[in-house]
CSV table of N, CA and C (backbone and C1' of nucleotides) in Angstrom, one decimal:
chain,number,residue,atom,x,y,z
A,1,UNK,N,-2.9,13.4,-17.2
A,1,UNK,CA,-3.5,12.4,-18.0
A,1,UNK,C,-3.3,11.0,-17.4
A,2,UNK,N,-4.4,10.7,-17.2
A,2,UNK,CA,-4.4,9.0,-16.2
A,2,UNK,C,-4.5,8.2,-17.2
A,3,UNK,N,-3.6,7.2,-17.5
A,3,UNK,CA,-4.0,6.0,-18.1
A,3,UNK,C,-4.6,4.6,-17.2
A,4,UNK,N,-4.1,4.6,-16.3
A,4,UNK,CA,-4.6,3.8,-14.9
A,4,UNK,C,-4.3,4.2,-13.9
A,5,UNK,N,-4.8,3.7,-13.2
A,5,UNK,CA,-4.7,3.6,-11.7
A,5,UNK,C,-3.1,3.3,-11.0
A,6,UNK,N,-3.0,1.8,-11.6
A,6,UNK,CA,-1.7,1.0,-11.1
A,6,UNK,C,-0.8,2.4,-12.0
A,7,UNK,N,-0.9,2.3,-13.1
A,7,UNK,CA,0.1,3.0,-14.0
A,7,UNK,C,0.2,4.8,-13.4
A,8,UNK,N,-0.6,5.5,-13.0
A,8,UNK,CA,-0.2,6.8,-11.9
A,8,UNK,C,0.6,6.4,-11.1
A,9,UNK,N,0.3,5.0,-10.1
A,9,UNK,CA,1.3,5.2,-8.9
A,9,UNK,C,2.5,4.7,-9.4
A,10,UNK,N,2.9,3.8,-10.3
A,10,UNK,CA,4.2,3.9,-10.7
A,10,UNK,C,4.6,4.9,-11.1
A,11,UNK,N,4.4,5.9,-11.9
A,11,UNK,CA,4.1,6.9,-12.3
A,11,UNK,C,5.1,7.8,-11.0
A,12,UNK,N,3.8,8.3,-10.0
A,12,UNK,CA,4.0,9.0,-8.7
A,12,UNK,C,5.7,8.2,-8.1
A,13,UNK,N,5.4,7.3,-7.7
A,13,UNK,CA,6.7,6.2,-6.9
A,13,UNK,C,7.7,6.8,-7.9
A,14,UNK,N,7.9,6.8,-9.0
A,14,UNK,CA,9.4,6.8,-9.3
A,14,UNK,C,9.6,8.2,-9.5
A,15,UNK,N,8.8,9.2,-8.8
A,15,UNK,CA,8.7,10.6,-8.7
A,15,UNK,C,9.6,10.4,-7.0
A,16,UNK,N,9.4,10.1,-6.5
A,16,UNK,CA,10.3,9.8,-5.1
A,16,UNK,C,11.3,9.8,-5.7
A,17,UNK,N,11.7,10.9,-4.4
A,17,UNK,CA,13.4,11.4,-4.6
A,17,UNK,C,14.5,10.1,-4.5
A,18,UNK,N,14.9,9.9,-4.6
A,18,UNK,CA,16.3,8.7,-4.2
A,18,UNK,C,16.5,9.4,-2.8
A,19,UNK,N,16.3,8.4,-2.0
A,19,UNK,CA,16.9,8.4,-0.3
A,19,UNK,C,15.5,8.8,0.3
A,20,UNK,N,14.4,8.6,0.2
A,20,UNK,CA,13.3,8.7,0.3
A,20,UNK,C,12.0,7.5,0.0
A,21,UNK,N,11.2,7.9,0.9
A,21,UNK,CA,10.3,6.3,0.7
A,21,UNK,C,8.4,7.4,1.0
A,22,UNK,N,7.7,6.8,0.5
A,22,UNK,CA,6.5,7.4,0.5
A,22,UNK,C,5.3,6.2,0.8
A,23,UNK,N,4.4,6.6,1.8
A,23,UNK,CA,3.4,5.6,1.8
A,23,UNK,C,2.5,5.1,1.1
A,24,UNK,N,1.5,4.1,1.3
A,24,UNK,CA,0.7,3.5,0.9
A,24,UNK,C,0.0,4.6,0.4
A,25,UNK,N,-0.9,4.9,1.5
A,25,UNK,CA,-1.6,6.1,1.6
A,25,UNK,C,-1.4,7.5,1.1
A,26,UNK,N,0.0,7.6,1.1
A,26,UNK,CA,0.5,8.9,0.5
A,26,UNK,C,-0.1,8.9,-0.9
A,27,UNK,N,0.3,7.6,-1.5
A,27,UNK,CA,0.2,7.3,-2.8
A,27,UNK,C,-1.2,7.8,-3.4
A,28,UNK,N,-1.8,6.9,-2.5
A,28,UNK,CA,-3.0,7.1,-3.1
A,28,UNK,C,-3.7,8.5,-2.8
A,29,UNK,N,-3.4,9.3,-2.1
A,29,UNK,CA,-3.7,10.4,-2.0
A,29,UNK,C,-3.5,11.3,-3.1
A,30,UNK,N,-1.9,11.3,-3.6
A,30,UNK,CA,-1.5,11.5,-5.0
A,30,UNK,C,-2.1,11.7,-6.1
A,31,UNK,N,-3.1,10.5,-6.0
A,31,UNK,CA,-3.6,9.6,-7.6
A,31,UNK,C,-5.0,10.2,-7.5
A,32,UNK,N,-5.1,10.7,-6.4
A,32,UNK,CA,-6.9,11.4,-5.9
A,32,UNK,C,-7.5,10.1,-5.2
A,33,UNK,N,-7.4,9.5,-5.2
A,33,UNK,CA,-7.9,7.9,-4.1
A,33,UNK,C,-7.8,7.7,-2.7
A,34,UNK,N,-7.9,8.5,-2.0
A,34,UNK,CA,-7.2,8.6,-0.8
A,34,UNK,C,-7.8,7.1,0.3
A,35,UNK,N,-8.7,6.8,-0.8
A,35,UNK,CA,-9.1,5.5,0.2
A,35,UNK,C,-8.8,4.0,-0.7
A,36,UNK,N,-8.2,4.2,-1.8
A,36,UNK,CA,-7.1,3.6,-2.7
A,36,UNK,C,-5.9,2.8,-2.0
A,37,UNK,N,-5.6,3.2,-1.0
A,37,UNK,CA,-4.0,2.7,-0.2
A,37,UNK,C,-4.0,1.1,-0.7
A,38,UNK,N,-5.7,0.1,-0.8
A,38,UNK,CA,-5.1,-1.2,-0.7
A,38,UNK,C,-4.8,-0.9,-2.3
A,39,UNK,N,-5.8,-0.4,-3.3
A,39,UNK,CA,-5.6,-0.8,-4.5
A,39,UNK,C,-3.9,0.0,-5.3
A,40,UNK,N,-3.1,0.3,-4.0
A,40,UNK,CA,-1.8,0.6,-4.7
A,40,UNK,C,-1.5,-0.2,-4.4
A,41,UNK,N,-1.7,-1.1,-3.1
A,41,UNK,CA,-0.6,-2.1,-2.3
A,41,UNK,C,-0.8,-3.1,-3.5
A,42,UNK,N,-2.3,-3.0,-4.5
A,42,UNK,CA,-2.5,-4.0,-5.6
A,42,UNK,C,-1.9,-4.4,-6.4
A,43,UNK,N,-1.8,-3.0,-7.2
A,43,UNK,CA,-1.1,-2.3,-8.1
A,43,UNK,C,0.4,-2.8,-8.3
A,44,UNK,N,1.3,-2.7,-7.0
A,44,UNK,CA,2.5,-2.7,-6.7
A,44,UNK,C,2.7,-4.6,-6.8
A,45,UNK,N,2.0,-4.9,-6.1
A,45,UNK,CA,1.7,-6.2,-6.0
A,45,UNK,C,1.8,-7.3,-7.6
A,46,UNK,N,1.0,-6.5,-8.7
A,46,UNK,CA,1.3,-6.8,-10.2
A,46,UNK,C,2.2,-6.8,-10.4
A,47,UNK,N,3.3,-5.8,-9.9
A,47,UNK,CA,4.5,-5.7,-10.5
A,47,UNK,C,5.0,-5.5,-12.0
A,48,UNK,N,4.0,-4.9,-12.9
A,48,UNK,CA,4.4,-4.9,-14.2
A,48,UNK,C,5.5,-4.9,-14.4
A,49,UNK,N,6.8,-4.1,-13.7
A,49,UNK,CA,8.1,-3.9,-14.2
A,49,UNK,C,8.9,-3.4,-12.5
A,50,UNK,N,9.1,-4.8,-11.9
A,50,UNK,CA,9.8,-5.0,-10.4
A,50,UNK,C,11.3,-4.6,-11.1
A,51,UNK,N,11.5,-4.2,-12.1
A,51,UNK,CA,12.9,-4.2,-12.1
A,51,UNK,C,13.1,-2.9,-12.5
A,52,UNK,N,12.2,-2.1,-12.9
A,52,UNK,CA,12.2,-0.6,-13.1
A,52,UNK,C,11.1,-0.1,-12.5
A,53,UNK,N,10.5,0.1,-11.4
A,53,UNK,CA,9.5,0.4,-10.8
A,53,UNK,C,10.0,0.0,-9.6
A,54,UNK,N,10.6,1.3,-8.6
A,54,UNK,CA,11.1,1.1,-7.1
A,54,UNK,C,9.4,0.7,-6.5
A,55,UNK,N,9.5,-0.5,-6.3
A,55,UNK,CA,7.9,-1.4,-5.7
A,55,UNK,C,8.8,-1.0,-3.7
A,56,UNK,N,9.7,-0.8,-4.1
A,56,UNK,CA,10.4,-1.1,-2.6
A,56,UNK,C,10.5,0.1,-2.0
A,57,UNK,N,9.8,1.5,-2.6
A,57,UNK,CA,10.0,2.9,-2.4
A,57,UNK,C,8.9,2.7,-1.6
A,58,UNK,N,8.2,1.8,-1.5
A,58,UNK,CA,6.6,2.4,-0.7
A,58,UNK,C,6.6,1.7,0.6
A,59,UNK,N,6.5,2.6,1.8
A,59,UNK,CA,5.9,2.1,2.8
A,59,UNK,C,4.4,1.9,3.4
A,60,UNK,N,4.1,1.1,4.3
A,60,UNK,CA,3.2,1.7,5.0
A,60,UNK,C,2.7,2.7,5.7
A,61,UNK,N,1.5,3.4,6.0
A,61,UNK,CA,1.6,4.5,7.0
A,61,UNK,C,2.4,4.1,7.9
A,62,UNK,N,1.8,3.4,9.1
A,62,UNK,CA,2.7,3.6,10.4
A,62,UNK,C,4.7,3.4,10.0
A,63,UNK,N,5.1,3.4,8.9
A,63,UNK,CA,6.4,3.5,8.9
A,63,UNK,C,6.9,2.2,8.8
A,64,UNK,N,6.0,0.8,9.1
A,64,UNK,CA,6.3,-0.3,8.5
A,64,UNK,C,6.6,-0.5,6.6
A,65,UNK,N,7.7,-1.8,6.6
A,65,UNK,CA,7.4,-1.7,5.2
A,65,UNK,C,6.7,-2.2,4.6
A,66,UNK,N,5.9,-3.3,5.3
A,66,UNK,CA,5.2,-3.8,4.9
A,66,UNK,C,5.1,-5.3,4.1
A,67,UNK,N,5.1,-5.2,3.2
A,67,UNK,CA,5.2,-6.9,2.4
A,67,UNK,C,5.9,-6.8,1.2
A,68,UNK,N,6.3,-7.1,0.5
A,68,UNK,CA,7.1,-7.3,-0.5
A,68,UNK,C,7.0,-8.9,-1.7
A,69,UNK,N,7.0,-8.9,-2.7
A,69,UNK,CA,6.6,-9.8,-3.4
A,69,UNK,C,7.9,-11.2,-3.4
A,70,UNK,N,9.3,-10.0,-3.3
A,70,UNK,CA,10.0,-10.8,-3.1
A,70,UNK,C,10.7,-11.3,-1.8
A,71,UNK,N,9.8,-10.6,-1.2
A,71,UNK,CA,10.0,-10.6,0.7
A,71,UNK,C,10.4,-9.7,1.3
A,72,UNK,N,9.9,-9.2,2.6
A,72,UNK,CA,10.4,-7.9,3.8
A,72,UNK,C,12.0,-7.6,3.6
A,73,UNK,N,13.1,-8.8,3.5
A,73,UNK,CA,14.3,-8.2,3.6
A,73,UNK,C,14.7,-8.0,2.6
A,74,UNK,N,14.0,-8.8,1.3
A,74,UNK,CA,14.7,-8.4,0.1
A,74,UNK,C,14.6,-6.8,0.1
A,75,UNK,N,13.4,-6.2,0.4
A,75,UNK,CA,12.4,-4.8,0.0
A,75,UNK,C,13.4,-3.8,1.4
A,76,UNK,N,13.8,-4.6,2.3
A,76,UNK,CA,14.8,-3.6,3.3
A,76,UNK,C,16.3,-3.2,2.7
A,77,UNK,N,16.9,-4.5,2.3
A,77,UNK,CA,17.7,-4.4,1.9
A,77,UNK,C,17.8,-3.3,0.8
A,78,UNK,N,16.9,-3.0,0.1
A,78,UNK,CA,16.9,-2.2,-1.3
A,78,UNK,C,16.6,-1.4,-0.5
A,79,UNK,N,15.5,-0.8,0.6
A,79,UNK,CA,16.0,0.9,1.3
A,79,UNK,C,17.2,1.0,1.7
A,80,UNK,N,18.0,0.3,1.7
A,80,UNK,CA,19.2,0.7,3.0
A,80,UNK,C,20.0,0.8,1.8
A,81,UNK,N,19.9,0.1,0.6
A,81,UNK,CA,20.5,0.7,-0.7
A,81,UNK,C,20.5,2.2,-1.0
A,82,UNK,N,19.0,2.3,-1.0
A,82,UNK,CA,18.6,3.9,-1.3
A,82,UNK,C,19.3,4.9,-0.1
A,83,UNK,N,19.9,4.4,0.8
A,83,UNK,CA,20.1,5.3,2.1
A,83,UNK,C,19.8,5.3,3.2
A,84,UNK,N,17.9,4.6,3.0
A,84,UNK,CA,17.2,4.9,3.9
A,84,UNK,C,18.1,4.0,5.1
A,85,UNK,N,17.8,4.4,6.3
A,85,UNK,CA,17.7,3.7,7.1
A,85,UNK,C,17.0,2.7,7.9
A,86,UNK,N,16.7,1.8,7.7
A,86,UNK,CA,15.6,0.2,8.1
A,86,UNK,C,15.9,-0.2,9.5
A,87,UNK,N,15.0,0.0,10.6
A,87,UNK,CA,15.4,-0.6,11.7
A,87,UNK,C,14.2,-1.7,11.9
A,88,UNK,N,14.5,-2.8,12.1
A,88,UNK,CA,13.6,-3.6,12.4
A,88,UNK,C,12.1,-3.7,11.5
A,89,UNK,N,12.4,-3.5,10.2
A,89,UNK,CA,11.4,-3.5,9.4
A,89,UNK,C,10.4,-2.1,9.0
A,90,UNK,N,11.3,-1.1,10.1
A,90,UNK,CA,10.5,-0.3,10.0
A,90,UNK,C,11.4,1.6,9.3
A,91,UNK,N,10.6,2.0,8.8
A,91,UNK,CA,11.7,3.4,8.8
A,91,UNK,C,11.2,4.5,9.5
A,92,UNK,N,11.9,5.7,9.3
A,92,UNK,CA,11.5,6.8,10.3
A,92,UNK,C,11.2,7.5,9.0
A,93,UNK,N,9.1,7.7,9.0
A,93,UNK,CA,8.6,8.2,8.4
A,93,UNK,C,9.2,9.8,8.3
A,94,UNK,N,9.1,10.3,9.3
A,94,UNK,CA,9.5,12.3,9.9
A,94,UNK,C,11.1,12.2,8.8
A,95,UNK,N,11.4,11.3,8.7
A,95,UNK,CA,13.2,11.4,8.0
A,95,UNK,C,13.6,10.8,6.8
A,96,UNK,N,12.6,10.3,6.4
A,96,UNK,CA,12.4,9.7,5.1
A,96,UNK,C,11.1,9.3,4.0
A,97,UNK,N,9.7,9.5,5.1
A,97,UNK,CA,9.0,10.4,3.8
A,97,UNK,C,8.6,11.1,3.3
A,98,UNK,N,8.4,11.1,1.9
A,98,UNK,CA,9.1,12.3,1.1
A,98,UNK,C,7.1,13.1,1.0
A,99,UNK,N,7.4,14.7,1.1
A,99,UNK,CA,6.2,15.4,0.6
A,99,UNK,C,5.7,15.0,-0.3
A,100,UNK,N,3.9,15.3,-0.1
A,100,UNK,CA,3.2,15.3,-0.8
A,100,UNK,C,3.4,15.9,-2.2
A,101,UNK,N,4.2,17.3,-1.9
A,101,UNK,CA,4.3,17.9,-3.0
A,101,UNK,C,5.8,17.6,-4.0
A,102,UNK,N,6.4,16.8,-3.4
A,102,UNK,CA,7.5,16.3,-3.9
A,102,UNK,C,7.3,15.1,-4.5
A,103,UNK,N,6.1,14.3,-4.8
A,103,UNK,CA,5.3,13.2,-5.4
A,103,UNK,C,5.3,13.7,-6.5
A,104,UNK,N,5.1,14.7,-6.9
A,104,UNK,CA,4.7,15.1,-8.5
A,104,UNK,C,3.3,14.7,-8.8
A,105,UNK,N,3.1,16.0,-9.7
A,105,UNK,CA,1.2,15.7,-9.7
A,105,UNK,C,0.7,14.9,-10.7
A,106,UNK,N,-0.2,13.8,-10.8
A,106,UNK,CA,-0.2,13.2,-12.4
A,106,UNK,C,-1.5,13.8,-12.9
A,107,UNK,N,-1.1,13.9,-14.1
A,107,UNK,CA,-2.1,14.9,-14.6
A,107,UNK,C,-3.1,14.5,-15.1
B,1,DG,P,1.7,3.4,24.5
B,1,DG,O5',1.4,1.8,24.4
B,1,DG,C5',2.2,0.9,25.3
B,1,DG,C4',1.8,-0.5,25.0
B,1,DG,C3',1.9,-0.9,23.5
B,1,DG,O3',2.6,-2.2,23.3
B,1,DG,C1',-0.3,-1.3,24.2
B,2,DG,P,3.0,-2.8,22.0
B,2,DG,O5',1.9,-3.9,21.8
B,2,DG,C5',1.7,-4.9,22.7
B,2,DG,C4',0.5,-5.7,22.3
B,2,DG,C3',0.6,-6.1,20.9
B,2,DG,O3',0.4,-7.6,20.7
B,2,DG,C1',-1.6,-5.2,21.4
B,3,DG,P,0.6,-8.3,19.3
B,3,DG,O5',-1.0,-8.6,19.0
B,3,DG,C5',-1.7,-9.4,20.0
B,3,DG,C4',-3.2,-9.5,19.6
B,3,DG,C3',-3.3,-9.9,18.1
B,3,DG,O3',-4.3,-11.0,18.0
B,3,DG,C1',-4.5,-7.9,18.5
B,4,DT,P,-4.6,-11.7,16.6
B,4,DT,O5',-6.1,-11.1,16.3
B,4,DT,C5',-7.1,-11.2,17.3
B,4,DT,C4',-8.4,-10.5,16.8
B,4,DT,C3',-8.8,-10.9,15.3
B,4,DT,O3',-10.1,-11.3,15.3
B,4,DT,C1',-8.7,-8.5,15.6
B,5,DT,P,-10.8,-11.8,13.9
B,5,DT,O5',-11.7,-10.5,13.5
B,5,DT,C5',-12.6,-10.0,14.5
B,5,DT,C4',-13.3,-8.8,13.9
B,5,DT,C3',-13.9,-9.0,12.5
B,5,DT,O3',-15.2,-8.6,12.4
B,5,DT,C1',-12.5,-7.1,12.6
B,6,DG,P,-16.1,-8.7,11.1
B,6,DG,O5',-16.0,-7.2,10.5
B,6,DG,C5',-16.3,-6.1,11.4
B,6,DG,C4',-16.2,-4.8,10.7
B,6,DG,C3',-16.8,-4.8,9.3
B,6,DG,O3',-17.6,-3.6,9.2
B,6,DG,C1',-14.5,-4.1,9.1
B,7,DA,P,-18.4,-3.4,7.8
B,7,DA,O5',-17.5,-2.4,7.1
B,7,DA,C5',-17.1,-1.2,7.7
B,7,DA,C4',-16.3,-0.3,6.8
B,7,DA,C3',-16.8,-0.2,5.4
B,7,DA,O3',-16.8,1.1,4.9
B,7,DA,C1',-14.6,-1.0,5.4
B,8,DC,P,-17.5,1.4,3.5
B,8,DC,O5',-16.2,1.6,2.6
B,8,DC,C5',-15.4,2.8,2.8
B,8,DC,C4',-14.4,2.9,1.7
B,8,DC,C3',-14.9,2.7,0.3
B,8,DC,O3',-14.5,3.7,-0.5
B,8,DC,C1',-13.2,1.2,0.6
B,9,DT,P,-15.1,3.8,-2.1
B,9,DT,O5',-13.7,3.3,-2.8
B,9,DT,C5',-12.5,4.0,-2.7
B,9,DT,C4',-11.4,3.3,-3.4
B,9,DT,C3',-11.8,3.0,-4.9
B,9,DT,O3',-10.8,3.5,-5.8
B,9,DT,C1',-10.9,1.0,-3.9
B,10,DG,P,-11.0,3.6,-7.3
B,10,DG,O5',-10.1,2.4,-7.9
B,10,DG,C5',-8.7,2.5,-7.7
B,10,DG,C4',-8.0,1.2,-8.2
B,10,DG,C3',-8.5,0.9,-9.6
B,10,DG,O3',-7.4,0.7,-10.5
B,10,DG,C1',-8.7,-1.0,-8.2
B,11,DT,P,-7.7,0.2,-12.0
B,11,DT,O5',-7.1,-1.3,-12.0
B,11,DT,C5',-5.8,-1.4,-11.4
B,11,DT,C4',-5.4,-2.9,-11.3
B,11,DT,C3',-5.5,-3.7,-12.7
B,11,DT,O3',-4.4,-4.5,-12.9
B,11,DT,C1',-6.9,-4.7,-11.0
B,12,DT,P,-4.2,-5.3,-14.3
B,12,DT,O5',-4.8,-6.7,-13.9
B,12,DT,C5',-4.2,-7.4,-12.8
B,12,DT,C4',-4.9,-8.8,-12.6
B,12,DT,C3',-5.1,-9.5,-14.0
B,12,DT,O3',-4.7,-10.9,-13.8
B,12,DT,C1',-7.2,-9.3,-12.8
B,13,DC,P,-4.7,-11.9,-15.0
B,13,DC,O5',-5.9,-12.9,-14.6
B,13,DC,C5',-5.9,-13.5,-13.3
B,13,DC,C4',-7.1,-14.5,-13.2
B,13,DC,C3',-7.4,-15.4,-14.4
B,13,DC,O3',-7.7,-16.7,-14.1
B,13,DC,C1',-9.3,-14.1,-14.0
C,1,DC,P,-20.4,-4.5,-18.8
C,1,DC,O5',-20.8,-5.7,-17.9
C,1,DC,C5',-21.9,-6.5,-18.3
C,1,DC,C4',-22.1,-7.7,-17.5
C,1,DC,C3',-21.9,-7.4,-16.0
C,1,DC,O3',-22.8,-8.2,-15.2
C,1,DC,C1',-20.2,-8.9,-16.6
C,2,DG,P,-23.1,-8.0,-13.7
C,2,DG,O5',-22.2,-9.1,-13.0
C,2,DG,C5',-22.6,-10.5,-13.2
C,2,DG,C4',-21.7,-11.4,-12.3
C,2,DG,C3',-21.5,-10.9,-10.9
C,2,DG,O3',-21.7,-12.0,-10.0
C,2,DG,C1',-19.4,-11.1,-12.0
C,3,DA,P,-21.5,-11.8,-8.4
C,3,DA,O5',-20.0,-12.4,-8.2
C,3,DA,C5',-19.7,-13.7,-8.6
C,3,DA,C4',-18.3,-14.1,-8.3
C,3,DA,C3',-17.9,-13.7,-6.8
C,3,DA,O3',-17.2,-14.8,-6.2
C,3,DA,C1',-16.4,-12.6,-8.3
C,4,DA,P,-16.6,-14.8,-4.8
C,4,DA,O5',-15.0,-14.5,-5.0
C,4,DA,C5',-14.3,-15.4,-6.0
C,4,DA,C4',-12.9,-15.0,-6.1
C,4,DA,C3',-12.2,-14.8,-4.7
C,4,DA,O3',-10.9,-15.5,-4.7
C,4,DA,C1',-11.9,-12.9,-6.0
C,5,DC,P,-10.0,-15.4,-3.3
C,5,DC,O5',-8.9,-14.3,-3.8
C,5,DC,C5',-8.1,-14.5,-4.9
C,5,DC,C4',-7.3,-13.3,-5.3
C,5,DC,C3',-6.4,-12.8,-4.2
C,5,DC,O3',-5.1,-12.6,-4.8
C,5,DC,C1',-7.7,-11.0,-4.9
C,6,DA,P,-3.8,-12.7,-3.9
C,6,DA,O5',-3.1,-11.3,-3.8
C,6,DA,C5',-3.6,-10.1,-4.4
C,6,DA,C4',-2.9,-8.9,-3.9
C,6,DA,C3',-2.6,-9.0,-2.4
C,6,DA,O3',-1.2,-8.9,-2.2
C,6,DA,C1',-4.0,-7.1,-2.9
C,7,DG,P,-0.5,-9.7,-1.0
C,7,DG,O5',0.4,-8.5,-0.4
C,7,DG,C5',0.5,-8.4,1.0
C,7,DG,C4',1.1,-7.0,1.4
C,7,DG,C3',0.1,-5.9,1.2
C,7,DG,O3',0.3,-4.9,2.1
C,7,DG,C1',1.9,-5.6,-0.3
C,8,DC,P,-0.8,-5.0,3.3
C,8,DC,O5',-1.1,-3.4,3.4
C,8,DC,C5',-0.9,-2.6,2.3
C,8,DC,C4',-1.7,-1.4,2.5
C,8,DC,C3',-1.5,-0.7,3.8
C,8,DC,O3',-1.4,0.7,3.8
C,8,DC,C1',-3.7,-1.4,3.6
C,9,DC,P,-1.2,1.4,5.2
C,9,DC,O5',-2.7,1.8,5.6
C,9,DC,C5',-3.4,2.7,4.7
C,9,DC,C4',-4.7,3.2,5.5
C,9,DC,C3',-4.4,3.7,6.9
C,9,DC,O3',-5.1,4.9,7.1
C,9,DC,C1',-6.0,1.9,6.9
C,10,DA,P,-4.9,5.7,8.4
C,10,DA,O5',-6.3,5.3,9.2
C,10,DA,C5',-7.5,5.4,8.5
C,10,DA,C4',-8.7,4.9,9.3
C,10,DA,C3',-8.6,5.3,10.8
C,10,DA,O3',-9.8,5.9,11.2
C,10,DA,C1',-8.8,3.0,10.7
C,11,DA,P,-9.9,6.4,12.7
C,11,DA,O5',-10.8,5.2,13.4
C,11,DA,C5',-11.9,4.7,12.6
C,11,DA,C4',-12.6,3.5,13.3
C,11,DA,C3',-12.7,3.8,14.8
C,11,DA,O3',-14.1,3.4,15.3
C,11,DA,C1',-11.5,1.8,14.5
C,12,DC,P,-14.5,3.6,16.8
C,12,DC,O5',-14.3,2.1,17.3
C,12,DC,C5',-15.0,1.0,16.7
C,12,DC,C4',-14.7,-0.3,17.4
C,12,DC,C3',-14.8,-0.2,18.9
C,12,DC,O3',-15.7,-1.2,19.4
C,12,DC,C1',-12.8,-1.1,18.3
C,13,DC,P,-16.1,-1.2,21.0
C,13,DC,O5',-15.1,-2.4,21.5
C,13,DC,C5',-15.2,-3.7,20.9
C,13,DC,C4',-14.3,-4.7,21.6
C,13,DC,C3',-14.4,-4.6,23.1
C,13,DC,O3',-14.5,-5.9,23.7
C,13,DC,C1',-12.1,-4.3,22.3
DNA sequence: GGGTTGACTGTTC
DNA sequence: CGAACAGCCAACC
């Protein structure tokens, strides 16, 4: 059961495992939008609830993090919280993002 | 390999 | 209802 758009991928996002980061794209794949990637980067962007809503779980496809509302290091710093490991703004997709099927499906 | 443009979707004013 | 914005992705040069 979809209530929105924005509200699936937080939804999906806080389905990400802890030590794990999922893309743009992934996301929207998720939600059935596979051509949706900007309208999650949107979504994320609103921020209804930055302080319960890991906004900082989501990367880019190519493994960039991308942007952040409260900035690239703030959003690094909170992966390398999670575990992940951040090199240069970027993570190692192959080792930290998380299956499609590990998203959880929204219904 | 690097940089730029275009294209598609969703929310918000 | 109409237009603009968003943290992108893919393709092209």
């Amino acid at each position: 059961m979809s209530r929105s758009f924005k509200d699936d991928v937080l939804e999906i996002m806080g389905s990400i495992p802890k030590g794990k980061v999922a893309t743009y794209k992934q996301i929207a794949r998720t939600v059935g939008k596979p051509r949706a990637a900007r309208a999650v980067g949107n979504a994320l962007a609103k921020n209804p609830d930055p302080e319960g809503i890991p906004c900082f779980k989501v990367v880019k496809s190519n493994g960039e993090i991308g942007d952040y509302v409260k900035g690239r290091e703030k959003k690094k710093e909170l992966l390398q919280d999670e575990g992940i490991e951040v090199e240069d703004g970027k993570v190692d997709l192959k080792t930290y993002q998380c299956e499609d099927s590990e998203l959880g499906s929204v219904c």
